[in-house]
C-alpha atoms as an extended CHARMM CRD file, in Angstrom:
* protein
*
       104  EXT
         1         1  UNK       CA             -1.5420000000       33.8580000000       -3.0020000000  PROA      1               0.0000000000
         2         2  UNK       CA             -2.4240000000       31.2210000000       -5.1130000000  PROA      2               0.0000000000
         3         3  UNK       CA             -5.9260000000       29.6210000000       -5.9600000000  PROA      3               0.0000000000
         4         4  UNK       CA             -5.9860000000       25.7460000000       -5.2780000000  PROA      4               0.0000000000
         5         5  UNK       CA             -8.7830000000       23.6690000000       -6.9710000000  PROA      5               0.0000000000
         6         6  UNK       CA            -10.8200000000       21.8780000000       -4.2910000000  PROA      6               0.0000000000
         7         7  UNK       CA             -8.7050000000       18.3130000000       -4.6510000000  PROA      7               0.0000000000
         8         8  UNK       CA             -5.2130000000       19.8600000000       -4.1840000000  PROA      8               0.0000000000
         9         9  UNK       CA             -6.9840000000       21.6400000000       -0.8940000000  PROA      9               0.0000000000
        10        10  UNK       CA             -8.1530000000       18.4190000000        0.4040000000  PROA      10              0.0000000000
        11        11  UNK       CA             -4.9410000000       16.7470000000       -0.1490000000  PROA      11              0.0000000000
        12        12  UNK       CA             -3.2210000000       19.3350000000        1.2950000000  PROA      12              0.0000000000
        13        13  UNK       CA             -5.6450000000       19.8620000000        4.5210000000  PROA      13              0.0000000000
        14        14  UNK       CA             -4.9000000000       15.8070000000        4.5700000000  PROA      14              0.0000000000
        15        15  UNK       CA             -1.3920000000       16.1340000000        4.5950000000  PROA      15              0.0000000000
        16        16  UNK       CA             -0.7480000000       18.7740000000        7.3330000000  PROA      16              0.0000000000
        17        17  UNK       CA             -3.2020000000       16.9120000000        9.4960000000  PROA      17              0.0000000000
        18        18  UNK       CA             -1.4590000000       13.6480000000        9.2640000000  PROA      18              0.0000000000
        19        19  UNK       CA              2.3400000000       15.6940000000        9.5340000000  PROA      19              0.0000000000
        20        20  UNK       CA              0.2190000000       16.9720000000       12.7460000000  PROA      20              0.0000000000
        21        21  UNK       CA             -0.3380000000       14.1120000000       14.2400000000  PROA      21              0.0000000000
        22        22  UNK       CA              3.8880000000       13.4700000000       13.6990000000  PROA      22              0.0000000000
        23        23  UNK       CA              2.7600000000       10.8440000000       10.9500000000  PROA      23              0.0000000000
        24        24  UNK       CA              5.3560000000       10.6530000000        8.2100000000  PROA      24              0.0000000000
        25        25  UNK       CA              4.1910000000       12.0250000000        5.0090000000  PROA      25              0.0000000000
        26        26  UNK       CA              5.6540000000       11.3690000000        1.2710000000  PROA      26              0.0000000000
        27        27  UNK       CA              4.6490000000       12.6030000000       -1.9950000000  PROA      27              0.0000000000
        28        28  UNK       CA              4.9950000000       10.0980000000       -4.6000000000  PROA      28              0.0000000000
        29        29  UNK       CA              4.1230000000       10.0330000000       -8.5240000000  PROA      29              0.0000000000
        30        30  UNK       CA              2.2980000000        7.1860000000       -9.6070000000  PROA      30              0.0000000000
        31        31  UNK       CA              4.5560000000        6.4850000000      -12.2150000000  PROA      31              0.0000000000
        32        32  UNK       CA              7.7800000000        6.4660000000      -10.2580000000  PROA      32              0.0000000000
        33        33  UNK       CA              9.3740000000        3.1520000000      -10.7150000000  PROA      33              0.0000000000
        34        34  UNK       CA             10.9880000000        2.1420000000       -6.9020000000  PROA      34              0.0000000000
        35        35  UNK       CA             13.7150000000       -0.6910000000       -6.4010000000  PROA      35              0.0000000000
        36        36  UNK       CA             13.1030000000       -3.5930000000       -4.3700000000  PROA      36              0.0000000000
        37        37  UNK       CA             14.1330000000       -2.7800000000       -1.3230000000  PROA      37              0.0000000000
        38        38  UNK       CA             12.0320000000        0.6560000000       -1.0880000000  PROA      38              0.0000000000
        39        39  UNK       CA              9.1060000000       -1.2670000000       -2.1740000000  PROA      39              0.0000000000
        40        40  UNK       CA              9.4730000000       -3.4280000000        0.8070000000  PROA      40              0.0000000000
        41        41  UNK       CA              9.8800000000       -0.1590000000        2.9670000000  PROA      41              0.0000000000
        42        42  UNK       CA              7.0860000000        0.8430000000        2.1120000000  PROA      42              0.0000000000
        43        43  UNK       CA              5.0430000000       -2.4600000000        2.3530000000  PROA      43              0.0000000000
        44        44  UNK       CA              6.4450000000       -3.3390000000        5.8140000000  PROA      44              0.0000000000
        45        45  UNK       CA              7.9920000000       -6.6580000000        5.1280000000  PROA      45              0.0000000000
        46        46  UNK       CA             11.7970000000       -7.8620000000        3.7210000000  PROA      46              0.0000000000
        47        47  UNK       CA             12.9160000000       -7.2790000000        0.3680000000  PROA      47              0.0000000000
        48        48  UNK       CA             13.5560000000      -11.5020000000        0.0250000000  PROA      48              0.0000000000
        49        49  UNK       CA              9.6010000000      -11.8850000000        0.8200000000  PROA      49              0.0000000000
        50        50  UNK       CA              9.1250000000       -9.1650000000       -2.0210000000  PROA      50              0.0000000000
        51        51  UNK       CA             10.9990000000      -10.6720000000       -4.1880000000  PROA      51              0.0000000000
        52        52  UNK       CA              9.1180000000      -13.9660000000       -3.8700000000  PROA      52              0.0000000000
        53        53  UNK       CA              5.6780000000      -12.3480000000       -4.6390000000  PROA      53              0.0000000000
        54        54  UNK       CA              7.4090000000      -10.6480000000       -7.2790000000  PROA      54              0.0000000000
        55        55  UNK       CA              8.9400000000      -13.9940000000       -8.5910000000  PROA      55              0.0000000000
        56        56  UNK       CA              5.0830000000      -15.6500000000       -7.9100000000  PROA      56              0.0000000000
        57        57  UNK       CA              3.5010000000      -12.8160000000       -9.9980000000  PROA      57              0.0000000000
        58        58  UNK       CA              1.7090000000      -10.9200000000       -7.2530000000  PROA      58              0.0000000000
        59        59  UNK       CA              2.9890000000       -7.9040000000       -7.7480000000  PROA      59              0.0000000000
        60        60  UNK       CA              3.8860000000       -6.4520000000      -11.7710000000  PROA      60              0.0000000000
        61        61  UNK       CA              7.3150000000       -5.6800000000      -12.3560000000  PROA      61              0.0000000000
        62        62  UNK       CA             10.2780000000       -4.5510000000      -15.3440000000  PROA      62              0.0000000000
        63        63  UNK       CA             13.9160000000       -5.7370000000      -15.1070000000  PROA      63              0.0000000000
        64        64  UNK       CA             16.3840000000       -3.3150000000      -15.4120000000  PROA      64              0.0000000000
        65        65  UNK       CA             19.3130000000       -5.2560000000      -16.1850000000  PROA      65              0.0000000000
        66        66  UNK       CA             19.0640000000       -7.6820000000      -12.8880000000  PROA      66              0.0000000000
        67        67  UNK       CA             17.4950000000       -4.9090000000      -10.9870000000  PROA      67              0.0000000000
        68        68  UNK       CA             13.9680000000       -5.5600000000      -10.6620000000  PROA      68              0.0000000000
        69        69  UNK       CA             11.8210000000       -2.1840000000      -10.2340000000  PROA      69              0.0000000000
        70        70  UNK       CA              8.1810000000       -1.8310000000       -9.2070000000  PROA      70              0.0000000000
        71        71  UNK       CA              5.8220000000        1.1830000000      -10.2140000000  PROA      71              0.0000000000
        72        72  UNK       CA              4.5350000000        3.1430000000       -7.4650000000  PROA      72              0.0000000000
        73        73  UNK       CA              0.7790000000        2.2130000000       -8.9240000000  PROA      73              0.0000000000
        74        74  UNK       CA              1.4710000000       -1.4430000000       -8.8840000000  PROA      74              0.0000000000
        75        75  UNK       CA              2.7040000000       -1.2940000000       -5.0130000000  PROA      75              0.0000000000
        76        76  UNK       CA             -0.5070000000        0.3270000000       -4.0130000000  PROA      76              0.0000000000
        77        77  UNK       CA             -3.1920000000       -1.7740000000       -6.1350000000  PROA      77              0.0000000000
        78        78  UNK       CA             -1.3920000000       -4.6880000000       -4.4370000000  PROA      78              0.0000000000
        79        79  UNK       CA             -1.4310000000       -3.6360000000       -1.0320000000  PROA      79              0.0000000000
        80        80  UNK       CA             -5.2500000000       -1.9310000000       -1.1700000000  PROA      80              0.0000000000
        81        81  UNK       CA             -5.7070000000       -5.9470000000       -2.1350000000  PROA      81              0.0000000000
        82        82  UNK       CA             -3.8400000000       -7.1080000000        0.9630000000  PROA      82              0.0000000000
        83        83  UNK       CA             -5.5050000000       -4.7920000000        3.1580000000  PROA      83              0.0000000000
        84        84  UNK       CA             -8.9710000000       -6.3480000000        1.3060000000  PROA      84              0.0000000000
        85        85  UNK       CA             -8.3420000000       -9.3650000000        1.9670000000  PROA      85              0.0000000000
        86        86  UNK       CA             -6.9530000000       -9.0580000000        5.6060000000  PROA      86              0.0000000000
        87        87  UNK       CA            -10.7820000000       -7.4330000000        6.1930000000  PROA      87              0.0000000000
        88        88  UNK       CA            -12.6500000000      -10.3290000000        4.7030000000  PROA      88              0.0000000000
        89        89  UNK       CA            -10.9000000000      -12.4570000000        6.7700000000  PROA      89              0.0000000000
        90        90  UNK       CA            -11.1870000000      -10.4950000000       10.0830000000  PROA      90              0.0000000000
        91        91  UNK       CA            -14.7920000000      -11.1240000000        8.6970000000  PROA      91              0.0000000000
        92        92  UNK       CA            -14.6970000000      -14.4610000000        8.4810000000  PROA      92              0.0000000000
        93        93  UNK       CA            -13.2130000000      -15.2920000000       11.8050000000  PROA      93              0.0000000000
        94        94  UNK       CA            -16.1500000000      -12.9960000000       13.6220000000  PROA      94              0.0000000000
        95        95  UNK       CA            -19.0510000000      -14.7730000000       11.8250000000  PROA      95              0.0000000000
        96        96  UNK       CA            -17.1920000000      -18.1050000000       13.2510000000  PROA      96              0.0000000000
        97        97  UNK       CA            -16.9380000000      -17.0960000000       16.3340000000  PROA      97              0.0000000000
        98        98  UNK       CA            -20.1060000000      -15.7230000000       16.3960000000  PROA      98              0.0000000000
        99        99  UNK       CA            -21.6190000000      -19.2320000000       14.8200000000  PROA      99              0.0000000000
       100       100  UNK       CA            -19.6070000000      -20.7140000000       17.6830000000  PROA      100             0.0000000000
       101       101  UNK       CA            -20.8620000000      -18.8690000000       20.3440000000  PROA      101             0.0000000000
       102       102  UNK       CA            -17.1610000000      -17.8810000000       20.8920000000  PROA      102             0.0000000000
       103       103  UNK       CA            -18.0720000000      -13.6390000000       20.3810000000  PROA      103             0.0000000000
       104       104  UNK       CA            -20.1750000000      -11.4610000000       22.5830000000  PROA      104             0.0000000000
């Protein structure tokens, strides 16, 4: 047996729920530097589109040589700002079609 504080148990209870549902699970320090293409795994889109935000400063990165690498952290701040914006604009397009008595 071993005592869990009350965060790793809610991760935890999280985790086997999700791995229930047959939802793919990884475990992934913050600091872990990724390359390129597993950024773009994980983001859902082509490693030449990442590269262009990366080139256009949306997303922070380090050269490793010419590898480019991308903390773990970064990924996430960026796409918790996608996923942001993406609402506000699901937003947007209700209130308009709302305004334009397009939306029951």
């Amino acid at each position: 047996e071993i005592e869990l504080p009350e965060t790793a148990f809610r991760v935890l209870r999280q985790i086997v729920s999700l791995m229930a549902q047959d939802q793919a699970v990884s475990v992934v320090p913050i600091y872990k530097e990724l390359t390129t293409q597993q950024a773009a795994n994980i983001l859902g889109m082509s490693r030449p589109y990442l590269i262009t935000l990366l080139d256009h400063g949306a997303i922070p990165f380090t050269k490793t040589g010419s590898h480019r690498r991308i903390l773990f952290d970064d990924l996430v701040v960026y796409q918790k700002k996608r996923q942001e914006r993406r609402r506000q604009g699901v937003a947007r397009l209700t209130q308009l079609s709302e305004e334009l008595g397009l939306y029951d």
